[in-house]
Amino acid sequence: MKTIIVKSIWIVLLISASSAANAAKIYWTDWFGTFEGSRTNAQIYSADSDGSNQALLAQYQGTHTTGIELSDDGDTLYVGGRRSGAGSIFTVNVNDSSISGLLTSNALGNIVWQLDLDEATGQIAYNTSGRGDGIINTDGTNHRTFNNAGCCEAVAYNRTTDQVFATENNSGSQIGVTNASSPFNQSFISTSNGIFTPSLEIDETNGFLYMGTSRGVYRSNLDGTGAKKILDSFDSFIYGLQLDLTNDVLYFSGIDGGNSNISAENQVTGARGYINKVSLSALNNAYDGDSFLSQTQVERVLTTTTGIYDFAVQTTKVSEPSTILMFTLVLIALGSRSFRQS
């Protein structure tokens, strides 16, 4: 009987350990945050993967926050924005909410808009207002600025070709493609998408470029050909995109009600930030039939009263139980063995 009881406890604890370790999260940036006099306190929020348990994760005084990326182990957020009048990239430890500055410099223009983290190469691609786009190592070293093309709001890194894609002058009609290694040669592709495009995502496996715009989601080949609208905006403004090819999902964020800007006024009038997801297979099949998905076929993951500029969904779950839980399980297993021997 004792052996059976101990085994039952061991199984329950093992399930609990795995469940706790596998709890996926969503993180997002609120562009305006809160005000203290004339100073902005940027805010980063978190929630469970189903949108529940929304909470303020971290607040960075005197800073605007924009782009956000999550490390593969789920422990570190890389965040772009503006601090002390200059572009800034910093990190947030999701376990204790501590913040560390990576780089704040006029070389990053007056604000960093979007980031694209590639941990395999240890690099972060970024784009700015006033200083074009560039790339930096995750430890803050080897900073390279590519061009001074003005305001570039969307960026994506292609690891296969070692190239950075960035919108030029906010429009998706021309996207600069720059070699991330010297001699930094740049070319341009045209997607025939002459509308505001604040987000880019690259599908290296299938050779697609996804563009989040003020009118919906567009997709083209990596050379800009074959551009077409694949998802309607549903009277909202799409700011962030994230591909999860493993689970066949496209996530996108924006503001309900067709608001074209994330602003303090939007929050005052009750506009809501959202994160949605849609099946890539369903998206492709619907477009192949020359019709868009209906709004009922798009799943609302999260709605919040804060503004959402960009977001990061934890799609790779940590599978290892904590050290304390593992130690407890070992002790119980040894106890079970001793009971059997007695």
mmCIF file of C-alpha atoms in Angstrom:
data_model
loop_
_atom_site.group_PDB
_atom_site.id
_atom_site.type_symbol
_atom_site.label_atom_id
_atom_site.label_comp_id
_atom_site.label_asym_id
_atom_site.label_seq_id
_atom_site.Cartn_x
_atom_site.Cartn_y
_atom_site.Cartn_z
ATOM 1 C CA MET A 1 0.000 0.000 0.000
ATOM 2 C CA LYS A 2 2.801 2.442 0.877
ATOM 3 C CA THR A 3 4.462 1.719 -2.451
ATOM 4 C CA ILE A 4 1.245 2.499 -4.331
ATOM 5 C CA ILE A 5 0.717 5.765 -2.411
ATOM 6 C CA VAL A 6 4.285 6.931 -2.987
ATOM 7 C CA LYS A 7 4.103 6.065 -6.688
ATOM 8 C CA SER A 8 0.881 8.067 -6.988
ATOM 9 C CA ILE A 9 2.472 11.100 -5.345
ATOM 10 C CA TRP A 10 5.499 10.753 -7.645
ATOM 11 C CA ILE A 11 3.272 10.714 -10.748
ATOM 12 C CA VAL A 12 1.261 13.730 -9.576
ATOM 13 C CA LEU A 13 4.420 15.726 -8.895
ATOM 14 C CA LEU A 14 5.935 14.717 -12.244
ATOM 15 C CA ILE A 15 2.831 15.946 -14.084
ATOM 16 C CA SER A 16 2.857 19.172 -12.058
ATOM 17 C CA ALA A 17 6.540 19.737 -12.788
ATOM 18 C CA SER A 18 6.077 19.258 -16.518
ATOM 19 C CA SER A 19 2.985 21.458 -16.549
ATOM 20 C CA ALA A 20 4.745 24.289 -14.699
ATOM 21 C CA ALA A 21 7.778 24.092 -16.940
ATOM 22 C CA ASN A 22 5.694 24.092 -20.115
ATOM 23 C CA ALA A 23 3.520 27.136 -19.337
ATOM 24 C CA ALA A 24 3.895 29.267 -22.465
ATOM 25 C CA LYS A 25 3.641 33.046 -22.222
ATOM 26 C CA ILE A 26 2.844 36.090 -24.340
ATOM 27 C CA TYR A 27 4.657 39.413 -23.943
ATOM 28 C CA TRP A 28 3.911 42.801 -25.469
ATOM 29 C CA THR A 29 5.035 46.414 -25.397
ATOM 30 C CA ASP A 30 2.815 49.393 -24.639
ATOM 31 C CA TRP A 31 4.134 52.336 -26.652
ATOM 32 C CA PHE A 32 2.952 55.098 -24.318
ATOM 33 C CA GLY A 33 2.976 53.373 -20.929
ATOM 34 C CA THR A 34 2.342 55.815 -18.096
ATOM 35 C CA PHE A 35 3.283 59.447 -17.626
ATOM 36 C CA GLU A 36 5.068 61.127 -14.725
ATOM 37 C CA GLY A 37 5.041 64.798 -15.619
ATOM 38 C CA SER A 38 6.691 64.956 -19.047
ATOM 39 C CA ARG A 39 8.424 61.615 -18.644
ATOM 40 C CA THR A 40 7.199 58.364 -20.186
ATOM 41 C CA ASN A 41 7.553 55.109 -18.285
ATOM 42 C CA ALA A 42 7.568 52.314 -20.831
ATOM 43 C CA GLN A 43 5.675 49.189 -19.868
ATOM 44 C CA ILE A 44 6.072 45.547 -20.846
ATOM 45 C CA TYR A 45 3.202 43.178 -20.118
ATOM 46 C CA SER A 46 2.821 39.408 -19.912
ATOM 47 C CA ALA A 47 -0.032 36.910 -20.071
ATOM 48 C CA ASP A 48 -0.565 33.180 -20.303
ATOM 49 C CA SER A 49 -0.852 31.735 -23.804
ATOM 50 C CA ASP A 50 -4.666 31.822 -23.626
ATOM 51 C CA GLY A 51 -4.669 35.546 -22.765
ATOM 52 C CA SER A 52 -5.405 35.060 -19.076
ATOM 53 C CA ASN A 53 -3.431 36.390 -16.094
ATOM 54 C CA GLN A 54 -2.424 39.656 -17.780
ATOM 55 C CA ALA A 55 0.095 41.543 -15.677
ATOM 56 C CA LEU A 56 2.685 44.317 -15.812
ATOM 57 C CA LEU A 57 6.042 42.568 -16.114
ATOM 58 C CA ALA A 58 8.455 45.512 -16.133
ATOM 59 C CA GLN A 59 8.533 49.293 -16.322
ATOM 60 C CA TYR A 60 11.449 51.317 -17.651
ATOM 61 C CA GLN A 61 11.416 54.947 -16.577
ATOM 62 C CA GLY A 62 11.966 57.613 -19.200
ATOM 63 C CA THR A 63 11.652 55.217 -22.136
ATOM 64 C CA HIS A 64 9.287 54.439 -25.016
ATOM 65 C CA THR A 65 9.048 50.747 -25.984
ATOM 66 C CA THR A 66 8.394 49.384 -29.467
ATOM 67 C CA GLY A 67 9.761 46.118 -30.900
ATOM 68 C CA ILE A 68 10.112 43.035 -28.701
ATOM 69 C CA GLU A 69 11.721 39.600 -29.186
ATOM 70 C CA LEU A 70 11.911 36.561 -26.875
ATOM 71 C CA SER A 71 14.935 34.290 -26.447
ATOM 72 C CA ASP A 72 14.549 30.603 -27.282
ATOM 73 C CA ASP A 73 14.804 29.562 -23.627
ATOM 74 C CA GLY A 74 11.992 31.962 -22.715
ATOM 75 C CA ASP A 75 14.080 33.810 -20.110
ATOM 76 C CA THR A 76 15.088 37.058 -21.858
ATOM 77 C CA LEU A 77 13.208 39.737 -23.756
ATOM 78 C CA TYR A 78 15.024 42.059 -26.160
ATOM 79 C CA VAL A 79 13.196 45.378 -26.447
ATOM 80 C CA GLY A 80 13.660 48.389 -28.721
ATOM 81 C CA GLY A 81 12.578 51.956 -28.129
ATOM 82 C CA ARG A 82 13.763 55.436 -27.230
ATOM 83 C CA ARG A 83 15.579 56.647 -24.131
ATOM 84 C CA SER A 84 16.940 60.123 -23.425
ATOM 85 C CA GLY A 85 16.150 61.192 -26.986
ATOM 86 C CA ALA A 86 18.171 58.395 -28.617
ATOM 87 C CA GLY A 87 17.430 54.948 -29.980
ATOM 88 C CA SER A 88 17.752 52.195 -27.381
ATOM 89 C CA ILE A 89 17.875 48.397 -27.148
ATOM 90 C CA PHE A 90 17.633 46.745 -23.727
ATOM 91 C CA THR A 91 16.876 43.367 -22.164
ATOM 92 C CA VAL A 92 14.316 42.237 -19.591
ATOM 93 C CA ASN A 93 14.756 39.123 -17.446
ATOM 94 C CA VAL A 94 11.266 37.573 -17.391
ATOM 95 C CA ASN A 95 11.978 35.720 -14.141
ATOM 96 C CA ASP A 96 12.783 38.739 -11.957
ATOM 97 C CA SER A 97 11.742 41.683 -14.214
ATOM 98 C CA SER A 98 15.246 43.177 -14.065
ATOM 99 C CA ILE A 99 16.254 45.479 -16.939
ATOM 100 C CA SER A 100 19.702 45.847 -18.489
ATOM 101 C CA GLY A 101 20.664 48.368 -21.153
ATOM 102 C CA LEU A 102 22.291 46.870 -24.235
ATOM 103 C CA LEU A 103 22.894 50.025 -26.274
ATOM 104 C CA THR A 104 21.521 53.588 -26.236
ATOM 105 C CA SER A 105 23.111 55.764 -28.904
ATOM 106 C CA ASN A 106 22.416 58.425 -31.506
ATOM 107 C CA ALA A 107 23.792 55.825 -33.920
ATOM 108 C CA LEU A 108 20.408 54.157 -33.406
ATOM 109 C CA GLY A 109 18.603 57.300 -34.558
ATOM 110 C CA ASN A 110 16.007 58.866 -32.274
ATOM 111 C CA ILE A 111 14.124 55.585 -31.830
ATOM 112 C CA VAL A 112 14.483 51.861 -32.576
ATOM 113 C CA TRP A 113 11.271 50.534 -34.100
ATOM 114 C CA GLN A 114 11.352 46.779 -34.715
ATOM 115 C CA LEU A 115 13.799 43.996 -33.804
ATOM 116 C CA ASP A 116 14.458 40.543 -35.231
ATOM 117 C CA LEU A 117 16.437 38.194 -32.973
ATOM 118 C CA ASP A 118 18.453 35.319 -34.440
ATOM 119 C CA GLU A 119 19.999 33.344 -31.580
ATOM 120 C CA ALA A 120 21.704 30.851 -33.896
ATOM 121 C CA THR A 121 24.051 33.636 -35.010
ATOM 122 C CA GLY A 122 23.784 35.699 -31.806
ATOM 123 C CA GLN A 123 22.528 38.789 -33.637
ATOM 124 C CA ILE A 124 19.683 41.304 -33.483
ATOM 125 C CA ALA A 125 18.603 43.117 -36.637
ATOM 126 C CA TYR A 126 16.938 46.471 -35.975
ATOM 127 C CA ASN A 127 15.596 49.524 -37.750
ATOM 128 C CA THR A 128 15.384 53.138 -36.667
ATOM 129 C CA SER A 129 13.967 56.539 -37.347
ATOM 130 C CA GLY A 130 16.681 58.655 -38.938
ATOM 131 C CA ARG A 131 19.522 56.121 -39.147
ATOM 132 C CA GLY A 132 18.155 53.349 -41.316
ATOM 133 C CA ASP A 133 18.735 49.761 -40.257
ATOM 134 C CA GLY A 134 21.580 47.681 -38.854
ATOM 135 C CA ILE A 135 22.586 44.682 -36.784
ATOM 136 C CA ILE A 136 24.219 44.116 -33.392
ATOM 137 C CA ASN A 137 25.349 41.095 -31.380
ATOM 138 C CA THR A 138 23.144 40.066 -28.459
ATOM 139 C CA ASP A 139 25.911 41.065 -26.029
ATOM 140 C CA GLY A 140 25.981 44.605 -27.445
ATOM 141 C CA THR A 141 29.187 44.198 -29.484
ATOM 142 C CA ASN A 142 29.911 44.392 -33.230
ATOM 143 C CA HIS A 143 27.367 47.098 -34.025
ATOM 144 C CA ARG A 144 27.003 47.698 -37.780
ATOM 145 C CA THR A 145 24.853 50.438 -39.323
ATOM 146 C CA PHE A 146 23.899 49.750 -42.946
ATOM 147 C CA ASN A 147 22.331 52.878 -44.384
ATOM 148 C CA ASN A 148 20.755 56.243 -43.617
ATOM 149 C CA ALA A 149 17.543 55.728 -45.513
ATOM 150 C CA GLY A 150 15.439 57.782 -43.112
ATOM 151 C CA CYS A 151 12.560 56.187 -41.244
ATOM 152 C CA CYS A 152 12.512 52.403 -41.552
ATOM 153 C CA GLU A 153 9.799 50.870 -39.409
ATOM 154 C CA ALA A 154 9.875 47.138 -40.205
ATOM 155 C CA VAL A 155 12.809 44.697 -40.232
ATOM 156 C CA ALA A 156 13.445 40.970 -40.699
ATOM 157 C CA TYR A 157 16.636 38.889 -40.836
ATOM 158 C CA ASN A 158 17.143 36.060 -43.339
ATOM 159 C CA ARG A 159 19.664 33.651 -41.809
ATOM 160 C CA THR A 160 19.950 31.540 -44.956
ATOM 161 C CA THR A 161 21.261 34.439 -47.043
ATOM 162 C CA ASP A 162 22.619 36.540 -44.129
ATOM 163 C CA GLN A 163 20.552 39.539 -45.244
ATOM 164 C CA VAL A 164 18.466 42.173 -43.471
ATOM 165 C CA PHE A 165 15.132 43.223 -45.001
ATOM 166 C CA ALA A 166 13.798 46.656 -43.988
ATOM 167 C CA THR A 167 11.004 48.897 -45.259
ATOM 168 C CA GLU A 168 12.113 52.241 -46.660
ATOM 169 C CA ASN A 169 10.268 55.391 -45.555
ATOM 170 C CA ASN A 170 7.517 53.312 -43.882
ATOM 171 C CA SER A 171 6.140 52.036 -47.194
ATOM 172 C CA GLY A 172 6.070 48.420 -48.268
ATOM 173 C CA SER A 173 6.463 49.458 -51.908
ATOM 174 C CA GLN A 174 10.248 49.408 -51.533
ATOM 175 C CA ILE A 175 12.172 47.133 -49.204
ATOM 176 C CA GLY A 176 15.919 47.388 -48.793
ATOM 177 C CA VAL A 177 17.851 44.098 -48.674
ATOM 178 C CA THR A 178 21.336 44.451 -47.174
ATOM 179 C CA ASN A 179 24.122 41.924 -46.638
ATOM 180 C CA ALA A 180 24.650 41.618 -42.885
ATOM 181 C CA SER A 181 28.388 41.036 -43.368
ATOM 182 C CA SER A 182 30.927 43.312 -45.057
ATOM 183 C CA PRO A 183 30.788 44.828 -47.677
ATOM 184 C CA PHE A 184 27.107 45.446 -46.732
ATOM 185 C CA ASN A 185 25.912 45.641 -50.326
ATOM 186 C CA GLN A 186 22.300 46.790 -50.597
ATOM 187 C CA SER A 187 19.649 46.152 -53.215
ATOM 188 C CA PHE A 188 15.938 46.912 -53.332
ATOM 189 C CA ILE A 189 12.861 44.836 -54.055
ATOM 190 C CA SER A 190 9.425 46.122 -54.975
ATOM 191 C CA THR A 191 6.315 44.412 -53.599
ATOM 192 C CA SER A 192 3.755 46.773 -55.186
ATOM 193 C CA ASN A 193 2.470 47.380 -51.669
ATOM 194 C CA GLY A 194 2.515 51.173 -51.347
ATOM 195 C CA ILE A 195 0.894 51.326 -47.913
ATOM 196 C CA PHE A 196 2.146 51.728 -44.366
ATOM 197 C CA THR A 197 3.993 48.521 -43.394
ATOM 198 C CA PRO A 198 5.168 48.394 -39.760
ATOM 199 C CA SER A 199 6.044 44.670 -39.601
ATOM 200 C CA LEU A 200 7.862 42.021 -41.652
ATOM 201 C CA GLU A 201 8.344 38.271 -41.149
ATOM 202 C CA ILE A 202 10.431 35.889 -43.263
ATOM 203 C CA ASP A 203 9.541 32.254 -43.925
ATOM 204 C CA GLU A 204 12.921 30.893 -45.017
ATOM 205 C CA THR A 205 11.569 27.351 -45.441
ATOM 206 C CA ASN A 206 9.026 28.274 -48.104
ATOM 207 C CA GLY A 207 10.663 31.450 -49.404
ATOM 208 C CA PHE A 208 7.974 33.955 -48.394
ATOM 209 C CA LEU A 209 8.020 37.509 -47.036
ATOM 210 C CA TYR A 210 5.009 38.457 -44.866
ATOM 211 C CA MET A 211 4.028 42.120 -44.409
ATOM 212 C CA GLY A 212 1.715 43.505 -41.722
ATOM 213 C CA THR A 213 0.042 46.686 -43.000
ATOM 214 C CA SER A 214 -2.702 49.209 -42.352
ATOM 215 C CA ARG A 215 -4.944 47.228 -44.729
ATOM 216 C CA GLY A 216 -4.221 43.623 -43.814
ATOM 217 C CA VAL A 217 -1.481 41.014 -44.250
ATOM 218 C CA TYR A 218 0.377 40.751 -47.566
ATOM 219 C CA ARG A 219 2.775 38.045 -48.762
ATOM 220 C CA SER A 220 5.355 37.930 -51.536
ATOM 221 C CA ASN A 221 8.306 35.849 -52.629
ATOM 222 C CA LEU A 222 11.635 36.905 -51.128
ATOM 223 C CA ASP A 223 12.501 38.762 -54.331
ATOM 224 C CA GLY A 224 9.300 40.813 -54.079
ATOM 225 C CA THR A 225 7.455 39.029 -56.869
ATOM 226 C CA GLY A 226 4.022 37.469 -56.471
ATOM 227 C CA ALA A 227 2.876 40.020 -53.865
ATOM 228 C CA LYS A 228 -0.761 39.609 -52.832
ATOM 229 C CA LYS A 229 -3.055 40.370 -49.925
ATOM 230 C CA ILE A 230 -3.802 37.183 -48.002
ATOM 231 C CA LEU A 231 -5.721 38.427 -44.945
ATOM 232 C CA ASP A 232 -8.122 41.332 -44.491
ATOM 233 C CA SER A 233 -7.553 43.835 -41.686
ATOM 234 C CA PHE A 234 -11.148 43.464 -40.352
ATOM 235 C CA ASP A 235 -11.310 47.224 -39.679
ATOM 236 C CA SER A 236 -8.184 47.182 -37.551
ATOM 237 C CA PHE A 237 -4.589 48.256 -37.964
ATOM 238 C CA ILE A 238 -2.006 45.461 -37.964
ATOM 239 C CA TYR A 239 1.249 46.346 -36.208
ATOM 240 C CA GLY A 240 2.966 43.075 -35.282
ATOM 241 C CA LEU A 241 3.468 39.669 -36.955
ATOM 242 C CA GLN A 242 4.939 36.379 -35.732
ATOM 243 C CA LEU A 243 5.231 33.121 -37.663
ATOM 244 C CA ASP A 244 5.077 29.754 -35.911
ATOM 245 C CA LEU A 245 5.769 27.302 -38.720
ATOM 246 C CA THR A 246 6.017 24.326 -36.338
ATOM 247 C CA ASN A 247 2.378 24.774 -35.336
ATOM 248 C CA ASP A 248 1.218 26.170 -38.708
ATOM 249 C CA VAL A 249 0.159 29.494 -37.179
ATOM 250 C CA LEU A 250 0.452 33.184 -38.025
ATOM 251 C CA TYR A 251 -0.007 35.580 -35.086
ATOM 252 C CA PHE A 252 -0.802 39.255 -35.665
ATOM 253 C CA SER A 253 -1.495 42.208 -33.392
ATOM 254 C CA GLY A 254 -3.168 45.580 -33.743
ATOM 255 C CA ILE A 255 -5.870 47.881 -32.453
ATOM 256 C CA ASP A 256 -9.619 47.258 -32.786
ATOM 257 C CA GLY A 257 -11.720 49.841 -34.561
ATOM 258 C CA GLY A 258 -9.514 50.781 -37.504
ATOM 259 C CA ASN A 259 -7.288 53.211 -35.603
ATOM 260 C CA SER A 260 -4.245 53.978 -37.722
ATOM 261 C CA ASN A 261 -2.026 55.132 -34.860
ATOM 262 C CA ILE A 262 -1.179 53.866 -31.418
ATOM 263 C CA SER A 263 -1.719 56.955 -29.329
ATOM 264 C CA ALA A 264 -2.834 58.178 -25.942
ATOM 265 C CA GLU A 265 -6.135 59.241 -27.540
ATOM 266 C CA ASN A 266 -6.812 55.669 -28.622
ATOM 267 C CA GLN A 267 -6.535 54.509 -25.038
ATOM 268 C CA VAL A 268 -8.754 57.331 -23.776
ATOM 269 C CA THR A 269 -11.506 56.455 -26.254
ATOM 270 C CA GLY A 270 -11.405 52.818 -25.207
ATOM 271 C CA ALA A 271 -9.701 51.282 -28.235
ATOM 272 C CA ARG A 272 -8.373 47.830 -27.426
ATOM 273 C CA GLY A 273 -5.117 46.183 -28.337
ATOM 274 C CA TYR A 274 -5.397 42.598 -29.551
ATOM 275 C CA ILE A 275 -3.393 39.547 -30.617
ATOM 276 C CA ASN A 276 -5.011 37.102 -33.050
ATOM 277 C CA LYS A 277 -3.871 33.880 -34.651
ATOM 278 C CA VAL A 278 -4.843 32.081 -37.835
ATOM 279 C CA SER A 279 -3.957 28.758 -39.412
ATOM 280 C CA LEU A 280 -1.453 29.220 -42.243
ATOM 281 C CA SER A 281 -2.942 26.253 -44.100
ATOM 282 C CA ALA A 282 -6.453 27.683 -43.843
ATOM 283 C CA LEU A 283 -5.101 31.073 -44.915
ATOM 284 C CA ASN A 284 -3.428 29.654 -48.009
ATOM 285 C CA ASN A 285 -6.413 27.503 -48.971
ATOM 286 C CA ALA A 286 -8.835 30.389 -48.559
ATOM 287 C CA TYR A 287 -6.762 32.634 -50.757
ATOM 288 C CA ASP A 288 -6.300 29.921 -53.353
ATOM 289 C CA GLY A 289 -10.084 29.929 -53.634
ATOM 290 C CA ASP A 290 -9.924 33.686 -54.346
ATOM 291 C CA SER A 291 -11.618 34.606 -51.070
ATOM 292 C CA PHE A 292 -10.379 35.754 -47.684
ATOM 293 C CA LEU A 293 -11.051 34.044 -44.377
ATOM 294 C CA SER A 294 -14.021 35.394 -42.445
ATOM 295 C CA GLN A 295 -13.448 37.012 -39.075
ATOM 296 C CA THR A 296 -14.978 33.951 -37.365
ATOM 297 C CA GLN A 297 -12.077 31.847 -38.726
ATOM 298 C CA VAL A 298 -9.533 34.039 -36.954
ATOM 299 C CA GLU A 299 -8.971 33.197 -33.292
ATOM 300 C CA ARG A 300 -8.705 36.022 -30.752
ATOM 301 C CA VAL A 301 -5.853 35.095 -28.394
ATOM 302 C CA LEU A 302 -5.775 38.210 -26.263
ATOM 303 C CA THR A 303 -7.584 41.520 -25.813
ATOM 304 C CA THR A 304 -6.231 44.225 -23.530
ATOM 305 C CA THR A 305 -6.993 47.825 -22.622
ATOM 306 C CA THR A 306 -3.317 48.732 -23.147
ATOM 307 C CA GLY A 307 -1.821 49.637 -26.479
ATOM 308 C CA ILE A 308 0.067 46.824 -28.231
ATOM 309 C CA TYR A 309 2.888 47.925 -30.495
ATOM 310 C CA ASP A 310 4.687 44.596 -30.836
ATOM 311 C CA PHE A 311 4.489 41.193 -29.140
ATOM 312 C CA ALA A 312 6.337 37.910 -28.634
ATOM 313 C CA VAL A 313 4.628 34.543 -28.235
ATOM 314 C CA GLN A 314 6.570 31.752 -26.567
ATOM 315 C CA THR A 315 6.251 28.997 -29.159
ATOM 316 C CA THR A 316 9.163 26.818 -27.947
ATOM 317 C CA LYS A 317 8.266 25.497 -24.527
ATOM 318 C CA VAL A 318 10.875 24.757 -21.893
ATOM 319 C CA SER A 319 10.637 21.044 -21.091
ATOM 320 C CA GLU A 320 13.001 20.595 -18.163
ATOM 321 C CA PRO A 321 11.424 20.492 -14.661
ATOM 322 C CA SER A 322 12.988 22.793 -12.092
ATOM 323 C CA THR A 323 15.963 21.638 -10.010
ATOM 324 C CA ILE A 324 13.908 21.616 -6.789
ATOM 325 C CA LEU A 325 11.158 19.516 -8.329
ATOM 326 C CA MET A 326 13.663 17.097 -9.808
ATOM 327 C CA PHE A 327 15.372 16.702 -6.429
ATOM 328 C CA THR A 328 11.995 16.037 -4.784
ATOM 329 C CA LEU A 329 11.119 13.421 -7.383
ATOM 330 C CA VAL A 330 14.434 11.623 -6.852
ATOM 331 C CA LEU A 331 13.883 11.490 -3.080
ATOM 332 C CA ILE A 332 10.375 10.120 -3.520
ATOM 333 C CA ALA A 333 11.597 7.528 -6.010
ATOM 334 C CA LEU A 334 14.250 6.383 -3.532
ATOM 335 C CA GLY A 335 11.618 6.254 -0.822
ATOM 336 C CA SER A 336 9.400 4.126 -3.009
ATOM 337 C CA ARG A 337 12.261 1.688 -3.519
ATOM 338 C CA SER A 338 12.947 1.449 0.213
ATOM 339 C CA PHE A 339 9.289 0.723 0.933
ATOM 340 C CA ARG A 340 9.316 -2.129 -1.556
ATOM 341 C CA GLN A 341 12.429 -3.608 -0.008
ATOM 342 C CA SER A 342 10.898 -3.482 3.472
#
